[in-house]
PDB file of C-alpha atoms in Angstrom:
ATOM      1  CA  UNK A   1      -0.014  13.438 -44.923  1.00 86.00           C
ATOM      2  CA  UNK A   2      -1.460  12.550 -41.856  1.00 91.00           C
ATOM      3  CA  UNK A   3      -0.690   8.837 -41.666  1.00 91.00           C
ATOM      4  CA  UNK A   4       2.768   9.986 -42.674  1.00 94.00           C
ATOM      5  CA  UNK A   5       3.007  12.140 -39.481  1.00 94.00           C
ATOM      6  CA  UNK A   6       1.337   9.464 -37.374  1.00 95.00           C
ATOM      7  CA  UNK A   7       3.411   6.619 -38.431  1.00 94.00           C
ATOM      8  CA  UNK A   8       6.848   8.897 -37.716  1.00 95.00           C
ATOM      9  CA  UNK A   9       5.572   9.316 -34.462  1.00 95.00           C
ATOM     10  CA  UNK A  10       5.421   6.059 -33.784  1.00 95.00           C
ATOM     11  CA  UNK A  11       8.438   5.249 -35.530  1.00 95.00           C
ATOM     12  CA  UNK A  12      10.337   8.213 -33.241  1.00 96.00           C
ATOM     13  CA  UNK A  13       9.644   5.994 -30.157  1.00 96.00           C
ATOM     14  CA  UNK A  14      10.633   2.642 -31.224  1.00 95.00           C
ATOM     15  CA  UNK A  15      13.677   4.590 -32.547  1.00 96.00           C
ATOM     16  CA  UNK A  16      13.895   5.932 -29.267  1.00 96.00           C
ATOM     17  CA  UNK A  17      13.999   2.212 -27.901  1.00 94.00           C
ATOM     18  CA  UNK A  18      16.860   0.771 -29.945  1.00 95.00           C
ATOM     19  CA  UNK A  19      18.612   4.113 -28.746  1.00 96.00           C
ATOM     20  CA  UNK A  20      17.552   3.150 -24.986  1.00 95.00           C
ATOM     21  CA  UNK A  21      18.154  -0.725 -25.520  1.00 94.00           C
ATOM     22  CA  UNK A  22      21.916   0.414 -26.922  1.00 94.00           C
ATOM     23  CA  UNK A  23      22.478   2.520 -23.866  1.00 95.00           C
ATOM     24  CA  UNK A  24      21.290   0.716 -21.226  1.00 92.00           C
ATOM     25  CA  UNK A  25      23.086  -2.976 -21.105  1.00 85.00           C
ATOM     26  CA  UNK A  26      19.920  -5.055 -20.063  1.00 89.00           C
ATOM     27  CA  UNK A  27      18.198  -8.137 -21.877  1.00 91.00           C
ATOM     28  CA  UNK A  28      14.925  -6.280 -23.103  1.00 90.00           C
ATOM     29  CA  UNK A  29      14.201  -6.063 -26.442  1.00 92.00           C
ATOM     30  CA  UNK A  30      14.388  -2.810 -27.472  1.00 93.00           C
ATOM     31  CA  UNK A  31      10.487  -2.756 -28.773  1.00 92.00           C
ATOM     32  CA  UNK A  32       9.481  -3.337 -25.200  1.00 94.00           C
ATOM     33  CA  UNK A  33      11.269   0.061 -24.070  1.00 95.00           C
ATOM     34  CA  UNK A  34       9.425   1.894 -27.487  1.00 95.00           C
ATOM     35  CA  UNK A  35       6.341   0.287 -26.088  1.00 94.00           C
ATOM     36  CA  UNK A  36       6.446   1.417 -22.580  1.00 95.00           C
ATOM     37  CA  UNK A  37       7.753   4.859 -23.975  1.00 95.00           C
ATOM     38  CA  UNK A  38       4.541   4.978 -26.192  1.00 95.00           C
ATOM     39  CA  UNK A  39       2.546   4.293 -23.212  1.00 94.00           C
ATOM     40  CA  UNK A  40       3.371   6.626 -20.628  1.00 95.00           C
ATOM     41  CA  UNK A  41       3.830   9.069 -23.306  1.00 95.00           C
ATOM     42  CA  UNK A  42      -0.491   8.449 -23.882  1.00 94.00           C
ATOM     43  CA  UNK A  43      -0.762   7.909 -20.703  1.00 92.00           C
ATOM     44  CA  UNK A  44       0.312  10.844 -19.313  1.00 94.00           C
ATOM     45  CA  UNK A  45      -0.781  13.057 -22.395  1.00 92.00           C
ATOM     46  CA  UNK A  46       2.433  13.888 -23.909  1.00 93.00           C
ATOM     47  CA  UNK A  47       0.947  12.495 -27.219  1.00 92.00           C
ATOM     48  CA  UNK A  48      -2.813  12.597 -27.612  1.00 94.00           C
ATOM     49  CA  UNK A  49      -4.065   9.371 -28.456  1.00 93.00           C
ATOM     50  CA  UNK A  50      -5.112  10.980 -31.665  1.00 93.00           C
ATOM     51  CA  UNK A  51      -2.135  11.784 -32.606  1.00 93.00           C
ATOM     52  CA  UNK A  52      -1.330   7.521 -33.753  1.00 94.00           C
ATOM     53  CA  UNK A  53      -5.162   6.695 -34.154  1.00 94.00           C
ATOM     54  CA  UNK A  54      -5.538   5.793 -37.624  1.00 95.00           C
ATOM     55  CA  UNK A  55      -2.158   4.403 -37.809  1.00 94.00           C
ATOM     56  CA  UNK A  56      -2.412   2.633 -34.936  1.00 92.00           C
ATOM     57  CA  UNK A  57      -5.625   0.741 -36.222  1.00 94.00           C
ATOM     58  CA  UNK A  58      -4.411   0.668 -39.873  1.00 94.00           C
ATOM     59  CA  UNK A  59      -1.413  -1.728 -37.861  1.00 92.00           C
ATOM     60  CA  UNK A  60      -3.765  -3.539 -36.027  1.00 91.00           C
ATOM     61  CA  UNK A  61      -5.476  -4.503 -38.800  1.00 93.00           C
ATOM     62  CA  UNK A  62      -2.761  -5.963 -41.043  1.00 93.00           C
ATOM     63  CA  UNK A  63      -1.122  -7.664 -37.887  1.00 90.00           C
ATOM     64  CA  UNK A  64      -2.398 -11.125 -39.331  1.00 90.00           C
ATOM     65  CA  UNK A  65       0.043 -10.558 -42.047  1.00 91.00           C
ATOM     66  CA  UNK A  66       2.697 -10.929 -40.091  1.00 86.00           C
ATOM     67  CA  UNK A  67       1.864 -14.376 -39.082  1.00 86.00           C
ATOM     68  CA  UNK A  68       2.219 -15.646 -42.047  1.00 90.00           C
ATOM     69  CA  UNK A  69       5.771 -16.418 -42.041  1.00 89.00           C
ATOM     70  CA  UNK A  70       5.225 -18.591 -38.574  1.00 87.00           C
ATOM     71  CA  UNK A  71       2.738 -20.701 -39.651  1.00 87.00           C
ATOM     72  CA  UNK A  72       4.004 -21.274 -42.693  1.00 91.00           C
ATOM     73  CA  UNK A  73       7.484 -22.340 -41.124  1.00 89.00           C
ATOM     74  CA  UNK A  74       5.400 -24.463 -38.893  1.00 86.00           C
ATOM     75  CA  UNK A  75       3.721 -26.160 -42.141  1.00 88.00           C
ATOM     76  CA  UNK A  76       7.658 -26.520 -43.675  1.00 90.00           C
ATOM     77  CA  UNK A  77       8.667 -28.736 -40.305  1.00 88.00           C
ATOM     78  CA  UNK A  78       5.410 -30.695 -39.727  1.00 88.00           C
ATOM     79  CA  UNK A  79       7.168 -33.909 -39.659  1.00 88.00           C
ATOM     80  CA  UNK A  80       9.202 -32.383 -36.603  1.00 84.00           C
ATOM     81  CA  UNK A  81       5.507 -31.347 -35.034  1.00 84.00           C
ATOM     82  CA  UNK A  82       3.931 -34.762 -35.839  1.00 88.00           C
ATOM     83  CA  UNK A  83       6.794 -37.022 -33.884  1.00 89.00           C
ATOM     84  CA  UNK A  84       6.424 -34.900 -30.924  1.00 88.00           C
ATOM     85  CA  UNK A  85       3.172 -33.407 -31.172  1.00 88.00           C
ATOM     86  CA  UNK A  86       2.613 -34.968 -27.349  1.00 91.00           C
ATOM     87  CA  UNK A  87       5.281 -32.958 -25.685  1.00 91.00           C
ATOM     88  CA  UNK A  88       4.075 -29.333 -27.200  1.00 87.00           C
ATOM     89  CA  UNK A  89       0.390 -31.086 -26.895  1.00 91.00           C
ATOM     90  CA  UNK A  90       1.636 -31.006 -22.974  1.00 95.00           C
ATOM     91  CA  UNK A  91       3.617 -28.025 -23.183  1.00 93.00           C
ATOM     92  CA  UNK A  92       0.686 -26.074 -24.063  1.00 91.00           C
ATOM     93  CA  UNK A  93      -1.803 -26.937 -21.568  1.00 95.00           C
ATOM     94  CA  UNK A  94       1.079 -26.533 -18.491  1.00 97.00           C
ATOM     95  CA  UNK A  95       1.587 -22.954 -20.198  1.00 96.00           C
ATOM     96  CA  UNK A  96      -1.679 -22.215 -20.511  1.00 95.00           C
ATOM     97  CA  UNK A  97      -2.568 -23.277 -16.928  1.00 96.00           C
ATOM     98  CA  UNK A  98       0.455 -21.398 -15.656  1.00 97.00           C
ATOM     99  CA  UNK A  99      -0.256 -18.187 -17.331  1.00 96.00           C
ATOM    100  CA  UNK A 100      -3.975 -18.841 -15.740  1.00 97.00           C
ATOM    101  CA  UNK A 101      -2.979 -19.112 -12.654  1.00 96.00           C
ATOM    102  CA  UNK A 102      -0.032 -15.882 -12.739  1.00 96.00           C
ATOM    103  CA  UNK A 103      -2.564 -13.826 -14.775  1.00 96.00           C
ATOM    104  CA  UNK A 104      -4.882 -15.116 -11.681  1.00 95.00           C
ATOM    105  CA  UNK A 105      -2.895 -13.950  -8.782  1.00 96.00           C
ATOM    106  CA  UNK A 106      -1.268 -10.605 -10.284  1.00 94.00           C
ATOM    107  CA  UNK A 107      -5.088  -9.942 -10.428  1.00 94.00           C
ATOM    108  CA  UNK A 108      -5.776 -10.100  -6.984  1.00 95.00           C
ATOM    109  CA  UNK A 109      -3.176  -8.725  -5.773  1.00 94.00           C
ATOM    110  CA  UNK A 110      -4.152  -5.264  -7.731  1.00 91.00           C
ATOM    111  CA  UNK A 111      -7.410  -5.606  -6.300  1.00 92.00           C
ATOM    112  CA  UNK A 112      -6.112  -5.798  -2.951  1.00 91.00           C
ATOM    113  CA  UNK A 113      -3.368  -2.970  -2.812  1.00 89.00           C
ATOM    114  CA  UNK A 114      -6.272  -0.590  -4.900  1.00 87.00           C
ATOM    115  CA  UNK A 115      -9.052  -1.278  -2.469  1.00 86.00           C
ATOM    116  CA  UNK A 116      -6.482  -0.839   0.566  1.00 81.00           C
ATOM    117  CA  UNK A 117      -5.793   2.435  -1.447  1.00 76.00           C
ATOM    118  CA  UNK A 118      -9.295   3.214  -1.306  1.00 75.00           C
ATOM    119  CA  UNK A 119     -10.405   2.594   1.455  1.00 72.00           C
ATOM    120  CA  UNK A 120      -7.506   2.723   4.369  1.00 63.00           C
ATOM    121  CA  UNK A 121     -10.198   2.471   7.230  1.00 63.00           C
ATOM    122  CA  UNK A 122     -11.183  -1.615   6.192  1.00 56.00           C
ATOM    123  CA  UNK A 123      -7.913  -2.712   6.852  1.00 53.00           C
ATOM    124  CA  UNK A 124      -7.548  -1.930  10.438  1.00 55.00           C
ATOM    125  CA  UNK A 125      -9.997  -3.662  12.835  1.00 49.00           C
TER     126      UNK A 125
END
């Protein structure tokens, strides 16, 4: 009964986000707004982590399954992948270094506002 009550829960706020992504007209899936509802939700301790816990994990554990599908669409149009395979072969490592390099400066920009935060005093010389 628990898993039941757990997995309604989370159900309720991606329910919650197609409701959200109906009302409001902009281009985000409407998982994203059940996702950010679920996190501020255990963020601010609306819902108590474990209140989705084993659920949660029990999700994140058959994950893989869903990736099935993909790869084995990818294995159906190999003949596609194989006369191009240099273009997603360069796609991937521009993607890769471009996500690096976002992921890179996002990261120091947190840094910076939460140690100006911190300590208001270093800034001023």
């Amino acid at each position: 009964m628990k898993f039941i009550k757990q997995f309604f829960l989370i159900a309720l706020f991606s329910l919650i986000g197609e409701a959200l992504n109906f009302l409001i007209p902009l281009p985000i899936p409407a998982s994203i707004y059940g996702l950010v509802l679920m996190f501020f939700a255990l963020h601010f301790k609306i819902c108590p982590v474990s209140a989705v816990k084993e659920t949660g994990d029990f999700l994140l554990g058959v994950m893989p399954i869903f990736f099935i599908s993909p790869a084995i669409a990818l294995l159906a149009n190999i003949e596609v992948l194989k006369s191009h395979w240099h273009f997603f072969l360069l796609l991937g490592v521009l993607s890769t270094f471009v996500v690096m390099v976002v992921s890179g400066w996002a990261t120091q920009i947190i840094i910076r506002l939460t140690s100006k935060k911190k300590n208001p005093e270093e800034g001023r010389m």
